[in-house]
């Protein structure tokens, strides 16, 4: 029994999907990123300036964005 | 031919005296083909053997037939007539070449020609047209759902259950059938009632049916005209639950970020067996549970999941159902469920089960571009000796947000497919969702796979974290702007 998509599946046998971060490390990665975001946000809060907006704000928001995605996966809501 | 049909009518009427079955409708032979349309008579059935297997809670029919092209041109369309009331119960209709079964199934479709008539047809497309005079052996198999009727319809809690099945001793056919037999395989030898047909109908002039252990054979019948039916009815012991799912909703959620395939199944079950004559006695039930005798109540369900399944849950309208066991193993992970109450005939139970699994077992990436291929079972669900039938299965494959160009293939006969968007946590656009609907399935379709391919661009994957990051950055920017507004009263500070 063969269909075109079955052949496609067989052809891709050597490349199974692997996520960038495995299930077991999602919590660690998420937690560290969220902690970094918190620390950077705190520093920005103490010293709000136009220079600090990109210097601290951009890494803090990126860390929060990725950290939030990994944390929600770690607690079982796989987005 | 007409005289023959007339003769069979009279014979069938006379056979009523022999039948001791309690029937609301008399068993009369009849013609199902509409008067206005008959399929072109380009075939004849040289030899036909039909096997009705009553082992499971739904009868399974297998018709092995040698067809011959009696036309002067090659022919490739073979018709099989069903009454509309029966057609709505027929499921898993598949046709194969008997001599090359591994070549796969033939294309079939349901057609109705005459709006006035209740007869509809399965049109079977032979992959290669049959030359004039040539023969081919085909194997037609299907299951008839909700066809067993418990007689008596109400029983005591520990009694044996008997079910009745009414069918035609002649196989459904739109063509003349030269020779045919119908074999009925019962689950045991306890068959108290069955229709006896007069020996004159039978070509060998033997008692009809012939009994051999738990198998009864109706026939041999010679030259049965197209569309002829000879209803017969059998009643046999079947002290097992007749588990039927009126609806199964199955969700498969693919998460690239989490590397997870989440499965959830929602069942609406009913036991189509006999109801209880008296009130349910918990004491009697608990006492006999120790002996574990056969019963027509549904006590539990076993769901064999693929190895690697984790985090199972079993809930119903009330909440978590604690009477379940999960045995993870290297060959399969078995989820054993016990409903809150035993399901006797006509009783219903609805619940949901779900579990997670590693996505790497089900998803592969193609070497070209950002295309992925997903292989998942179309149907998982309980495995039981007596079988389970599904009136309607609605399968949703929820792909990641931004997946496009979705294609699928499966050998399960589906009736409908659509692609839509499903919005849930952290979504901005909504996740691409493929919905497939199948009707009248049985648990024999458990091993069938569904293949889905989709394109998932590199950028679409970063939509979620970047949207959140942009939102947070906006908060930073607003904080800075608000913080730098000078709201002090009096002179401006000069530094």
Coordinates of C-alpha atoms in Angstrom, one line a residue:
Chain A
X1 CA 0.0 0.0 0.0
X2 CA 1.8 3.2 -1.0
X3 CA 0.7 6.7 -1.6
X4 CA 2.7 9.7 -2.7
X5 CA 2.7 11.2 0.8
X6 CA 3.8 7.8 2.3
X7 CA 6.8 7.9 0.0
X8 CA 7.5 11.5 1.1
X9 CA 7.5 10.2 4.7
X10 CA 9.8 7.3 3.9
X11 CA 12.2 9.7 2.0
X12 CA 12.5 11.9 5.1
X13 CA 13.4 9.0 7.3
X14 CA 16.9 10.4 8.1
X15 CA 15.6 13.8 9.4
X16 CA 13.1 13.4 12.2
X17 CA 12.0 16.7 13.7
X18 CA 14.1 17.8 16.7
X19 CA 13.1 21.0 18.7
X20 CA 15.9 23.5 19.5
X21 CA 15.2 23.0 23.3
X22 CA 14.2 19.5 24.5
X23 CA 11.3 18.9 26.8
X24 CA 13.5 18.4 29.8
X25 CA 15.3 21.7 29.6
X26 CA 12.3 23.9 28.7
X27 CA 11.7 24.9 32.3
X28 CA 15.4 25.8 33.0
X29 CA 15.7 27.8 29.8
X30 CA 12.3 29.5 30.4
X31 CA 13.2 30.3 34.0
X32 CA 16.7 31.7 33.2
X33 CA 15.3 33.9 30.3
X34 CA 12.5 35.3 32.5
X35 CA 15.0 36.0 35.3
X36 CA 17.3 37.8 32.9
X37 CA 14.2 39.8 31.7
X38 CA 13.4 40.7 35.3
X39 CA 16.9 41.8 36.2
X40 CA 17.2 43.9 33.1
X41 CA 13.8 45.5 33.7
X42 CA 14.8 46.3 37.2
X43 CA 18.0 48.0 36.1
X44 CA 16.0 49.9 33.5
X45 CA 13.5 50.9 36.1
X46 CA 16.3 52.4 38.3
X47 CA 17.9 54.3 35.4
X48 CA 15.4 55.2 32.8
X49 CA 17.2 57.0 29.9
X50 CA 16.9 57.1 26.1
X51 CA 20.1 55.1 25.8
X52 CA 19.0 52.4 28.2
X53 CA 15.8 51.9 26.2
X54 CA 17.6 49.9 23.4
X55 CA 20.5 48.8 25.5
X56 CA 18.4 47.2 28.3
X57 CA 14.8 47.3 26.9
X58 CA 15.5 45.3 23.7
X59 CA 17.3 42.4 25.4
X60 CA 14.8 42.4 28.2
X61 CA 11.8 42.2 25.9
X62 CA 13.4 39.5 23.8
X63 CA 14.3 37.5 26.9
X64 CA 10.8 37.8 28.1
X65 CA 9.3 36.8 24.7
X66 CA 11.3 33.6 24.4
X67 CA 11.2 32.9 28.1
X68 CA 7.4 33.1 28.2
X69 CA 7.0 30.7 25.3
X70 CA 9.4 28.2 26.9
X71 CA 7.8 28.6 30.3
X72 CA 4.2 28.0 29.0
X73 CA 5.5 24.8 27.2
X74 CA 7.3 23.7 30.4
X75 CA 4.0 23.9 32.4
X76 CA 2.2 21.7 29.9
X77 CA 0.5 24.1 27.5
X78 CA 2.3 23.2 24.4
X79 CA 2.0 26.2 22.1
Chain B
X1 CA -36.7 -14.7 -14.5
X2 CA -39.9 -13.0 -13.3
X3 CA -41.6 -16.4 -12.7
X4 CA -38.6 -17.3 -10.6
X5 CA -39.0 -14.1 -8.4
X6 CA -42.7 -14.9 -8.0
X7 CA -41.8 -18.4 -7.0
X8 CA -39.4 -17.2 -4.5
X9 CA -42.0 -14.8 -3.1
X10 CA -44.4 -17.6 -2.6
X11 CA -41.7 -19.8 -1.1
X12 CA -40.7 -17.0 1.3
X13 CA -44.3 -16.6 2.4
X14 CA -44.5 -20.3 3.1
X15 CA -41.3 -20.1 5.0
X16 CA -42.8 -17.8 7.5
X17 CA -44.5 -20.8 9.1
X18 CA -41.1 -22.4 9.8
X19 CA -39.6 -19.3 11.3
X20 CA -40.2 -18.9 15.0
X21 CA -38.7 -15.5 15.2
X22 CA -40.5 -12.7 16.9
X23 CA -40.5 -10.2 14.1
X24 CA -42.4 -6.9 13.8
X25 CA -42.2 -7.1 10.0
X26 CA -42.8 -10.3 8.0
X27 CA -39.8 -11.6 6.0
X28 CA -40.9 -11.1 2.4
X29 CA -38.7 -11.5 -0.6
X30 CA -38.6 -8.4 -2.7
X31 CA -36.9 -6.4 -5.5
X32 CA -34.8 -3.5 -4.5
X33 CA -33.9 -2.2 -7.9
X34 CA -36.0 0.8 -8.9
X35 CA -38.3 0.3 -11.9
X36 CA -37.0 3.3 -13.7
X37 CA -33.3 2.5 -13.5
X38 CA -31.1 -0.6 -13.5
X39 CA -27.4 -0.4 -14.0
X40 CA -26.4 -1.5 -17.5
X41 CA -26.4 -5.3 -17.5
X42 CA -22.8 -5.6 -18.7
X43 CA -21.6 -8.0 -15.9
X44 CA -22.8 -11.3 -14.5
X45 CA -21.6 -12.9 -11.2
X46 CA -20.4 -16.3 -12.1
X47 CA -19.8 -17.4 -8.6
X48 CA -20.4 -15.6 -5.4
X49 CA -19.5 -16.6 -1.8
X50 CA -20.6 -14.2 0.9
X51 CA -19.5 -14.5 4.5
X52 CA -21.4 -12.8 7.3
X53 CA -19.2 -12.7 10.4
X54 CA -21.1 -12.1 13.6
X55 CA -18.1 -12.4 16.0
X56 CA -18.2 -8.8 16.8
X57 CA -20.8 -6.3 17.9
X58 CA -21.3 -5.2 14.3
X59 CA -21.8 -7.7 11.5
X60 CA -19.0 -7.8 9.0
X61 CA -19.8 -8.9 5.4
X62 CA -17.3 -10.1 2.9
X63 CA -18.5 -10.9 -0.6
X64 CA -16.0 -12.7 -2.8
X65 CA -17.3 -12.8 -6.3
X66 CA -16.1 -13.7 -9.8
X67 CA -17.4 -11.2 -12.2
X68 CA -17.6 -11.6 -15.9
X69 CA -18.0 -9.0 -18.6
X70 CA -20.8 -10.1 -20.8
X71 CA -20.8 -6.9 -22.9
X72 CA -19.0 -6.4 -26.2
X73 CA -16.9 -3.6 -24.9
X74 CA -14.5 -3.3 -22.0
X75 CA -16.2 -2.3 -18.8
X76 CA -14.9 -0.8 -15.6
X77 CA -17.9 0.3 -13.5
X78 CA -19.5 -2.3 -11.3
X79 CA -22.6 -1.4 -9.2
X80 CA -23.8 -2.7 -5.9
X81 CA -27.4 -1.8 -4.8
X82 CA -28.4 -1.0 -1.2
X83 CA -31.7 0.2 0.2
X84 CA -31.2 3.7 1.6
X85 CA -32.0 2.6 5.2
X86 CA -29.3 -0.1 5.0
X87 CA -26.8 2.2 3.2
X88 CA -26.9 4.6 6.0
X89 CA -25.6 1.9 8.3
X90 CA -22.9 0.5 5.9
X91 CA -19.4 1.5 6.9
X92 CA -15.8 0.8 5.9
X93 CA -16.9 -0.3 2.4
X94 CA -13.8 -1.5 0.6
X95 CA -13.2 -3.4 -2.6
X96 CA -10.0 -5.3 -3.5
X97 CA -8.7 -7.5 -6.2
X98 CA -8.9 -10.9 -4.5
X99 CA -5.8 -12.2 -6.2
X100 CA -3.7 -9.0 -5.6
X101 CA -5.0 -7.8 -2.2
X102 CA -1.8 -5.8 -1.5
X103 CA -2.4 -3.5 -4.5
X104 CA -4.8 -1.5 -2.4
X105 CA -8.5 -0.7 -2.6
X106 CA -10.5 0.3 -5.6
X107 CA -12.1 3.7 -5.9
X108 CA -15.8 3.6 -4.8
X109 CA -18.5 6.2 -4.6
X110 CA -22.2 6.3 -3.6
X111 CA -24.6 7.3 -6.3
X112 CA -28.4 7.6 -6.3
X113 CA -30.1 7.6 -9.7
X114 CA -33.7 7.8 -9.0
X115 CA -35.0 10.4 -6.5
X116 CA -38.3 8.5 -6.2
X117 CA -36.6 5.2 -5.3
X118 CA -35.0 4.4 -2.0
X119 CA -32.3 2.3 -3.6
X120 CA -28.8 3.7 -4.0
X121 CA -25.7 2.2 -5.4
X122 CA -22.1 1.9 -4.7
X123 CA -20.2 2.5 -7.9
X124 CA -17.0 0.5 -8.0
X125 CA -14.3 1.6 -10.4
X126 CA -12.2 -1.3 -11.5
X127 CA -8.6 0.0 -11.9
X128 CA -8.3 -1.7 -15.3
X129 CA -11.3 -2.2 -17.6
X130 CA -12.4 -5.8 -18.0
X131 CA -12.2 -7.0 -21.5
X132 CA -15.3 -8.7 -23.0
X133 CA -15.6 -12.3 -21.8
X134 CA -12.9 -11.8 -19.2
X135 CA -13.3 -12.6 -15.5
X136 CA -12.0 -11.0 -12.3
X137 CA -12.3 -12.0 -8.7
X138 CA -13.1 -9.1 -6.4
X139 CA -13.5 -9.0 -2.7
X140 CA -16.1 -6.6 -1.3
X141 CA -16.0 -6.0 2.5
X142 CA -18.1 -3.8 4.7
X143 CA -19.5 -3.6 8.2
X144 CA -23.2 -3.0 9.1
X145 CA -23.5 -0.7 12.1
X146 CA -26.4 -0.6 14.6
X147 CA -27.8 -3.7 13.0
X148 CA -28.1 -6.0 16.0
X149 CA -31.3 -5.9 18.0
X150 CA -31.4 -7.5 21.5
X151 CA -34.3 -9.9 21.8
X152 CA -35.6 -9.8 24.5
X153 CA -35.0 -6.1 24.7
X154 CA -34.8 -6.2 28.5
X155 CA -32.9 -8.6 30.7
X156 CA -32.1 -9.3 34.3
X157 CA -28.7 -8.2 35.4
X158 CA -26.9 -11.6 35.2
X159 CA -28.8 -13.1 32.3
X160 CA -27.5 -14.1 28.9
X161 CA -28.0 -11.7 26.0
X162 CA -29.4 -12.8 22.7
X163 CA -29.3 -10.6 19.6
X164 CA -31.2 -10.8 16.3
X165 CA -29.8 -9.9 12.9
X166 CA -32.0 -9.7 9.8
X167 CA -30.3 -9.8 6.4
X168 CA -30.9 -11.1 2.9
X169 CA -29.8 -14.7 2.1
X170 CA -29.1 -13.4 -1.4
X171 CA -26.1 -11.1 -1.6
X172 CA -26.9 -7.6 -2.8
X173 CA -26.3 -7.5 -6.6
X174 CA -27.3 -5.4 -9.5
X175 CA -26.5 -8.3 -11.9
X176 CA -27.6 -11.9 -12.5
X177 CA -25.8 -14.2 -10.1
X178 CA -25.3 -17.7 -11.4
X179 CA -24.2 -19.4 -8.2
X180 CA -24.2 -18.1 -4.7
X181 CA -23.9 -19.1 -1.1
X182 CA -24.1 -17.2 2.2
X183 CA -22.1 -18.4 5.1
X184 CA -23.1 -17.1 8.5
X185 CA -20.4 -17.4 11.2
X186 CA -21.7 -17.1 14.8
X187 CA -19.6 -16.4 17.8
X188 CA -20.8 -19.7 19.4
X189 CA -23.2 -22.6 18.8
X190 CA -26.1 -21.2 20.9
X191 CA -28.4 -20.2 18.0
X192 CA -32.0 -20.7 19.3
X193 CA -33.8 -19.2 16.3
X194 CA -33.1 -18.9 12.7
X195 CA -35.2 -18.7 9.5
X196 CA -35.4 -21.9 7.6
X197 CA -35.9 -21.6 3.9
X198 CA -37.8 -24.2 1.8
X199 CA -35.6 -26.8 0.2
X200 CA -37.1 -26.0 -3.2
X201 CA -35.3 -22.7 -3.3
X202 CA -32.0 -24.5 -2.7
X203 CA -30.3 -25.9 -5.8
X204 CA -29.1 -28.9 -4.0
X205 CA -32.6 -29.6 -2.5
X206 CA -31.1 -29.8 0.9
X207 CA -32.3 -28.3 4.1
X208 CA -31.6 -24.6 4.1
X209 CA -29.5 -23.5 6.0
X210 CA -26.9 -26.2 6.4
X211 CA -25.3 -26.3 9.9
X212 CA -21.7 -27.0 10.6
X213 CA -20.7 -26.1 14.2
X214 CA -21.1 -22.4 14.6
X215 CA -21.3 -21.8 10.8
X216 CA -24.6 -21.9 8.9
X217 CA -24.7 -21.9 5.1
X218 CA -27.6 -20.6 3.1
X219 CA -27.6 -21.8 -0.5
X220 CA -26.5 -22.9 -3.0
X221 CA -28.8 -20.7 -5.1
X222 CA -28.8 -20.8 -8.9
X223 CA -29.5 -17.9 -11.2
X224 CA -30.7 -15.3 -8.7
X225 CA -32.0 -12.3 -10.6
X226 CA -30.6 -8.8 -10.2
X227 CA -31.8 -7.0 -7.1
X228 CA -33.6 -10.0 -5.6
X229 CA -33.7 -10.3 -1.8
X230 CA -34.6 -13.1 0.4
X231 CA -34.7 -11.8 4.0
X232 CA -33.8 -14.2 6.8
X233 CA -33.3 -13.6 10.4
X234 CA -31.1 -15.2 13.0
X235 CA -31.0 -14.9 16.8
X236 CA -27.9 -16.0 18.7
X237 CA -26.2 -15.6 22.1
X238 CA -24.0 -12.5 22.4
X239 CA -23.4 -11.8 26.1
X240 CA -21.0 -8.9 25.4
X241 CA -21.6 -5.2 25.3
X242 CA -22.5 -3.6 22.0
X243 CA -20.4 -0.5 22.3
X244 CA -21.2 2.2 19.9
X245 CA -19.8 5.8 19.8
X246 CA -22.4 8.2 18.4
X247 CA -19.6 10.7 18.1
X248 CA -15.9 10.8 18.5
X249 CA -14.0 14.0 18.4
X250 CA -10.3 13.6 18.2
X251 CA -7.7 16.5 18.3
X252 CA -4.1 16.2 17.5
X253 CA -2.1 19.3 18.3
X254 CA 1.4 19.8 16.9
X255 CA 3.7 22.1 18.8
X256 CA 7.1 22.9 17.3
X257 CA 8.2 25.0 20.2
X258 CA 7.4 22.4 22.8
X259 CA 8.4 19.4 20.5
X260 CA 5.1 17.8 21.5
X261 CA 2.1 16.1 19.9
X262 CA -0.9 16.4 22.2
X263 CA -3.8 14.0 21.6
X264 CA -7.3 14.4 23.0
X265 CA -10.3 12.2 22.3
X266 CA -13.9 13.0 23.4
X267 CA -16.3 10.1 23.3
X268 CA -20.1 9.9 23.4
X269 CA -20.7 6.1 24.1
X270 CA -23.9 4.1 24.2
X271 CA -24.4 0.4 24.8
X272 CA -26.8 -0.8 22.2
X273 CA -27.5 -4.1 24.0
X274 CA -30.4 -5.1 26.1
X275 CA -31.7 -2.8 28.9
X276 CA -32.2 -3.8 32.5
X277 CA -35.5 -5.4 33.4
X278 CA -35.4 -4.4 37.0
X279 CA -33.4 -1.8 38.9
X280 CA -29.6 -2.0 38.9
X281 CA -28.5 -3.9 42.0
X282 CA -25.0 -2.8 43.1
X283 CA -24.8 -5.6 45.6
X284 CA -25.4 -8.3 43.0
X285 CA -23.0 -6.5 40.6
X286 CA -20.3 -6.4 43.2
X287 CA -20.8 -10.0 44.2
X288 CA -20.6 -11.4 40.7
X289 CA -17.7 -9.2 39.8
X290 CA -15.5 -11.5 41.8
X291 CA -16.5 -14.5 39.5
X292 CA -16.0 -12.3 36.4
X293 CA -18.8 -14.0 34.4
X294 CA -19.6 -12.8 30.8
X295 CA -21.9 -9.8 31.0
X296 CA -23.7 -7.5 28.5
X297 CA -22.6 -4.5 30.5
X298 CA -19.6 -2.5 29.5
X299 CA -17.2 -2.6 32.5
X300 CA -14.1 -1.0 31.2
X301 CA -12.1 0.1 28.1
X302 CA -8.5 -0.5 27.2
X303 CA -6.7 2.0 25.1
X304 CA -3.4 0.8 23.7
X305 CA -1.4 4.0 23.0
X306 CA 1.7 4.2 21.0
X307 CA 5.0 3.8 23.0
X308 CA 6.2 7.1 24.3
X309 CA 2.8 8.3 25.4
X310 CA 3.0 10.3 28.7
X311 CA 0.8 12.5 30.9
X312 CA -2.5 10.7 30.3
X313 CA -5.8 12.1 31.7
X314 CA -9.4 10.8 31.9
X315 CA -12.1 13.2 32.8
X316 CA -15.9 13.4 32.3
X317 CA -18.6 16.1 32.9
X318 CA -18.0 15.8 36.7
X319 CA -14.2 16.0 36.6
X320 CA -11.3 13.6 37.0
X321 CA -12.2 9.9 37.0
X322 CA -9.8 8.2 39.3
X323 CA -10.6 4.6 38.2
X324 CA -7.9 4.4 35.5
X325 CA -4.5 2.8 35.3
X326 CA -1.7 3.7 33.0
X327 CA 0.9 1.1 32.2
X328 CA 3.8 2.6 30.2
X329 CA 5.8 -0.1 28.2
X330 CA 8.3 -0.3 25.5
X331 CA 5.9 -1.9 23.0
X332 CA 2.7 -0.1 23.9
X333 CA 1.4 2.1 26.7
X334 CA -1.8 0.8 28.0
X335 CA -4.5 3.1 29.4
X336 CA -7.1 1.1 31.3
X337 CA -10.3 3.1 31.9
X338 CA -13.3 2.2 34.1
X339 CA -16.4 4.4 33.7
X340 CA -18.1 5.6 36.8
X341 CA -20.8 3.0 36.4
X342 CA -21.2 -0.2 34.3
X343 CA -22.9 0.5 31.1
X344 CA -25.9 -1.7 30.5
X345 CA -27.9 -1.6 27.3
X346 CA -29.3 1.8 26.3
X347 CA -27.1 3.5 28.9
X348 CA -24.8 6.3 27.8
X349 CA -21.4 7.7 29.0
X350 CA -19.4 10.5 27.7
X351 CA -15.8 11.3 28.6
X352 CA -12.5 12.6 27.4
X353 CA -9.0 11.2 27.4
X354 CA -5.8 12.8 26.4
X355 CA -2.0 12.3 26.4
X356 CA 1.2 13.8 25.2
X357 CA 4.0 12.3 23.1
X358 CA 7.4 13.4 21.6
X359 CA 6.9 15.1 18.3
X360 CA 10.1 13.6 16.9
X361 CA 8.3 10.2 16.6
X362 CA 5.6 11.6 14.3
X363 CA 7.1 14.5 12.4
X364 CA 9.9 14.6 9.9
X365 CA 11.4 17.6 8.0
X366 CA 12.0 17.4 4.3
X367 CA 15.5 18.3 3.0
X368 CA 14.0 20.8 0.6
X369 CA 12.6 24.0 2.0
X370 CA 10.6 24.3 5.2
X371 CA 8.3 21.4 4.5
X372 CA 7.3 19.0 7.2
X373 CA 5.5 15.6 7.0
X374 CA 3.4 14.3 9.8
X375 CA 2.4 10.6 10.2
X376 CA -0.3 9.9 12.8
X377 CA -2.9 7.2 13.4
X378 CA -6.3 8.2 12.1
X379 CA -8.0 6.4 14.9
X380 CA -6.6 5.2 18.2
X381 CA -9.2 4.5 20.8
X382 CA -10.3 1.4 22.7
X383 CA -9.5 -2.1 21.7
X384 CA -12.0 -4.8 22.6
X385 CA -12.7 -8.3 21.5
X386 CA -16.3 -7.6 20.7
X387 CA -15.3 -4.4 18.7
X388 CA -16.5 -0.8 18.8
X389 CA -18.3 1.1 16.1
X390 CA -18.3 4.8 15.5
X391 CA -21.2 6.6 13.9
X392 CA -19.2 9.7 13.3
X393 CA -15.5 10.6 13.7
X394 CA -14.3 14.2 13.6
X395 CA -10.5 14.4 13.5
X396 CA -8.8 17.8 13.9
X397 CA -5.1 18.2 13.2
X398 CA -4.1 21.5 14.7
X399 CA -0.9 22.6 13.0
X400 CA 1.4 25.4 14.2
X401 CA 0.4 29.0 13.6
X402 CA 1.4 30.1 10.1
X403 CA 1.5 26.6 8.5
X404 CA 0.3 26.7 4.9
X405 CA -0.1 24.5 1.9
X406 CA -1.6 21.6 3.8
X407 CA -2.0 18.3 2.0
X408 CA -3.1 15.0 3.4
X409 CA -3.6 11.4 2.4
X410 CA -5.3 8.5 4.2
X411 CA -6.8 5.1 3.3
X412 CA -9.7 5.7 5.7
X413 CA -12.9 6.6 3.6
X414 CA -13.6 10.2 4.7
X415 CA -16.7 12.1 3.8
X416 CA -15.5 15.7 4.4
X417 CA -12.4 17.7 4.8
X418 CA -11.8 21.4 5.5
X419 CA -9.0 23.8 6.6
X420 CA -9.7 26.5 9.1
X421 CA -8.1 28.6 11.8
X422 CA -8.2 27.6 15.5
X423 CA -7.3 30.3 18.1
X424 CA -5.9 29.4 21.4
X425 CA -3.1 30.4 23.8
X426 CA -0.5 32.9 22.5
X427 CA -2.0 33.0 19.0
X428 CA -2.3 36.1 16.9
X429 CA -3.5 34.7 13.6
X430 CA -4.8 31.4 14.8
X431 CA -3.4 27.9 14.1
X432 CA -4.0 26.2 10.7
X433 CA -6.4 23.3 11.4
X434 CA -7.3 20.4 9.1
X435 CA -10.6 18.8 9.9
X436 CA -11.5 15.4 8.5
X437 CA -14.8 13.7 9.0
X438 CA -15.6 10.0 8.6
X439 CA -18.8 8.2 9.2
X440 CA -19.6 4.6 10.1
X441 CA -16.2 3.4 11.1
X442 CA -15.3 0.4 13.2
X443 CA -12.3 -0.3 15.4
X444 CA -10.8 -2.2 12.4
X445 CA -9.6 1.1 11.2
X446 CA -7.3 1.6 14.2
X447 CA -4.1 0.8 12.3
X448 CA -4.7 3.2 9.4
X449 CA -2.3 6.2 9.1
X450 CA -2.9 9.7 8.2
X451 CA -0.1 11.6 6.4
X452 CA -0.1 15.4 6.4
X453 CA 2.4 17.7 4.8
X454 CA 2.7 21.4 5.4
X455 CA 5.0 24.3 4.8
X456 CA 6.1 26.1 7.9
X457 CA 8.3 29.1 7.0
X458 CA 11.2 29.9 9.2
X459 CA 9.8 33.3 10.1
X460 CA 6.3 32.0 11.1
X461 CA 7.9 30.1 13.9
X462 CA 9.2 33.3 15.5
X463 CA 5.9 35.0 15.5
X464 CA 4.9 34.1 19.1
X465 CA 8.1 35.3 20.9
X466 CA 8.5 38.3 18.7
X467 CA 4.9 39.5 19.2
X468 CA 5.4 39.2 23.0
X469 CA 8.8 40.9 22.8
X470 CA 7.3 43.8 20.8
X471 CA 4.5 44.2 23.3
X472 CA 6.9 44.3 26.3
X473 CA 9.2 46.7 24.4
X474 CA 6.2 49.0 23.9
X475 CA 5.7 49.0 27.7
X476 CA 9.4 50.0 28.1
X477 CA 9.0 52.8 25.6
X478 CA 5.8 54.0 27.2
X479 CA 7.4 53.9 30.7
X480 CA 10.3 56.0 29.4
X481 CA 8.1 58.5 27.7
X482 CA 5.8 58.9 30.7
X483 CA 8.8 59.0 33.0
X484 CA 10.4 61.8 31.1
X485 CA 7.4 64.1 31.2
X486 CA 8.1 66.9 33.6
X487 CA 5.1 67.3 35.9
X488 CA 6.8 69.5 38.5
X489 CA 5.2 72.7 39.6
X490 CA 7.2 75.9 39.5
X491 CA 10.4 76.8 37.8
X492 CA 12.1 74.3 35.4
X493 CA 15.2 72.8 36.8
X494 CA 18.4 73.9 35.2
X495 CA 21.2 71.5 35.6

